[in-house]
PDB file of C-alpha atoms in Angstrom:
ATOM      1  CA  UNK A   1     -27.771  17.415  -6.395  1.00 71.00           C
ATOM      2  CA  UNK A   2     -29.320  14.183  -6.922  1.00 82.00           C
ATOM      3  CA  UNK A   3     -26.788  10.900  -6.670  1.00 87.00           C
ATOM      4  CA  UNK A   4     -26.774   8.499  -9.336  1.00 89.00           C
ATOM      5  CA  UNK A   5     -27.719   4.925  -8.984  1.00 91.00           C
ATOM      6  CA  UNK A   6     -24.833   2.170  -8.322  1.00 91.00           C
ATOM      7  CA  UNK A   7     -23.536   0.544 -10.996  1.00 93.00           C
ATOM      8  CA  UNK A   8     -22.583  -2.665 -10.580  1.00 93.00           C
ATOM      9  CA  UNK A   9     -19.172  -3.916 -11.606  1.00 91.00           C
ATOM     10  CA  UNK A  10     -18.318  -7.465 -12.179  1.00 92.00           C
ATOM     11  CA  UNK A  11     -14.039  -7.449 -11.722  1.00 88.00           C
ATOM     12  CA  UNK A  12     -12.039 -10.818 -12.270  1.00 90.00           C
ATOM     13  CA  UNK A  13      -8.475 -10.953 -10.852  1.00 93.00           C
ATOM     14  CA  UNK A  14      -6.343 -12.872 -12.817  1.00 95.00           C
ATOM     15  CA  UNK A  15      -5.499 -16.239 -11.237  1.00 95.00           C
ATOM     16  CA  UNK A  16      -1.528 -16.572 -12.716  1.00 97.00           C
ATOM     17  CA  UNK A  17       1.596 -15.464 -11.635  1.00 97.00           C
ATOM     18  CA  UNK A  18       1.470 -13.810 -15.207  1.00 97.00           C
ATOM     19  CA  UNK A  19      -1.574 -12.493 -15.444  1.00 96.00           C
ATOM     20  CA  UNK A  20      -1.132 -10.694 -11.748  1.00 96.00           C
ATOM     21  CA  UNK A  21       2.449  -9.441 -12.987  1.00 97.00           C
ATOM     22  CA  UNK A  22       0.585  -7.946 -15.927  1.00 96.00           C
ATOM     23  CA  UNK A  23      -2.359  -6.630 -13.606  1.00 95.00           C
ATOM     24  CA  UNK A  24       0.352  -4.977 -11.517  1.00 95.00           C
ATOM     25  CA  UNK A  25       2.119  -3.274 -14.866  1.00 96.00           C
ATOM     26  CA  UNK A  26      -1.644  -1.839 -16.593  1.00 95.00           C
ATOM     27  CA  UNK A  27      -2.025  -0.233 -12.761  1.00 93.00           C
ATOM     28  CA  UNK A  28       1.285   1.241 -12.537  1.00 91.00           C
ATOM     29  CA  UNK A  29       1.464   2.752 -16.142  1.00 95.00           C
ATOM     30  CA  UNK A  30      -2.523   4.502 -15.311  1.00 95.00           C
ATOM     31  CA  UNK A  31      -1.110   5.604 -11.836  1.00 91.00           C
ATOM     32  CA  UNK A  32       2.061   7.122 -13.780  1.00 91.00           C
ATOM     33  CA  UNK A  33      -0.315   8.574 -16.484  1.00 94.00           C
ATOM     34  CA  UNK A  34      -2.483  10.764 -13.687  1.00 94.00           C
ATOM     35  CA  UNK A  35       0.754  11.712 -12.333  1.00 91.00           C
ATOM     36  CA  UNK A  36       2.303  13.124 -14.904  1.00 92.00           C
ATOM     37  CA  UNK A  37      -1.420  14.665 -15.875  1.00 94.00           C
ATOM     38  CA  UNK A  38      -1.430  16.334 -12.216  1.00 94.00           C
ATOM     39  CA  UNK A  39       2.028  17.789 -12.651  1.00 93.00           C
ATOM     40  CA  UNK A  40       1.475  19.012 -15.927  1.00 93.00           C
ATOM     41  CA  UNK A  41      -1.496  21.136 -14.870  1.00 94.00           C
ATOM     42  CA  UNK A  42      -0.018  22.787 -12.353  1.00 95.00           C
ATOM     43  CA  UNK A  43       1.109  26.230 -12.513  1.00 96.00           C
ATOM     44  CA  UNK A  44       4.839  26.204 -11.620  1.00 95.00           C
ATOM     45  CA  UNK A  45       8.510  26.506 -13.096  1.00 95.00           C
ATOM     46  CA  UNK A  46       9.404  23.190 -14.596  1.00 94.00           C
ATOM     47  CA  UNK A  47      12.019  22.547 -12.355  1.00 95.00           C
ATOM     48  CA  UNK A  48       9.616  22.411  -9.439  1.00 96.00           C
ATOM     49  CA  UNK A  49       7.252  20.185 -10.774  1.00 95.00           C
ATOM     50  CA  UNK A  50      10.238  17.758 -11.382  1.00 95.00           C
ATOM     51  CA  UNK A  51      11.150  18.268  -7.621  1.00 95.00           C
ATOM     52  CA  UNK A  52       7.211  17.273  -6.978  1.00 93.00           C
ATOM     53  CA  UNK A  53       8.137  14.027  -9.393  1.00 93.00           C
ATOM     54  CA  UNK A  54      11.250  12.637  -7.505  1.00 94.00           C
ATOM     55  CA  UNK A  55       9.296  13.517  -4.413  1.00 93.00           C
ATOM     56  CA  UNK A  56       6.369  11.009  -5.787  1.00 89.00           C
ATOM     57  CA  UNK A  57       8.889   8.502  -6.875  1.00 90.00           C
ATOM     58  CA  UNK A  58      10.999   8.453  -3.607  1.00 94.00           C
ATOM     59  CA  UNK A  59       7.121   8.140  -1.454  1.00 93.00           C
ATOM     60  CA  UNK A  60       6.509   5.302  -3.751  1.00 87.00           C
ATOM     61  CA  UNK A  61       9.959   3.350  -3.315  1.00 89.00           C
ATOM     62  CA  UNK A  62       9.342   3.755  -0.032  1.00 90.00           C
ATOM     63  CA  UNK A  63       6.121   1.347  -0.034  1.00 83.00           C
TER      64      UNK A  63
END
């Protein structure tokens, strides 16, 4: 398979207190979103996959 070409990416990190704050929110609610995505494709009893949740919440506490 042939690779693609890089694309460059230009990224500006915001210089405020509020503007990293806000950085920090946007990044937690897209890692939340694939979680939830993840969890919701697997193939298991509900109560399992909210075992697999806490699990994710307690690793991330943890940090």
């Amino acid at each position: 398979m042939k690779k693609a070409a890089p694309v460059p990416v230009a990224v500006h990190f915001p210089e405020t207190e509020e503007g990293i704050r806000e950085l920090a929110r946007r990044v937690s609610e897209v890692y939340a979103g694939a979680v939830i995505r993840q969890l919701n494709g697997l193939r298991c009893p509900a109560q399992q996959k909210l075992e697999l949740l806490q699990a994710v919440a307690n690793a991330a506490k943890k940090r």
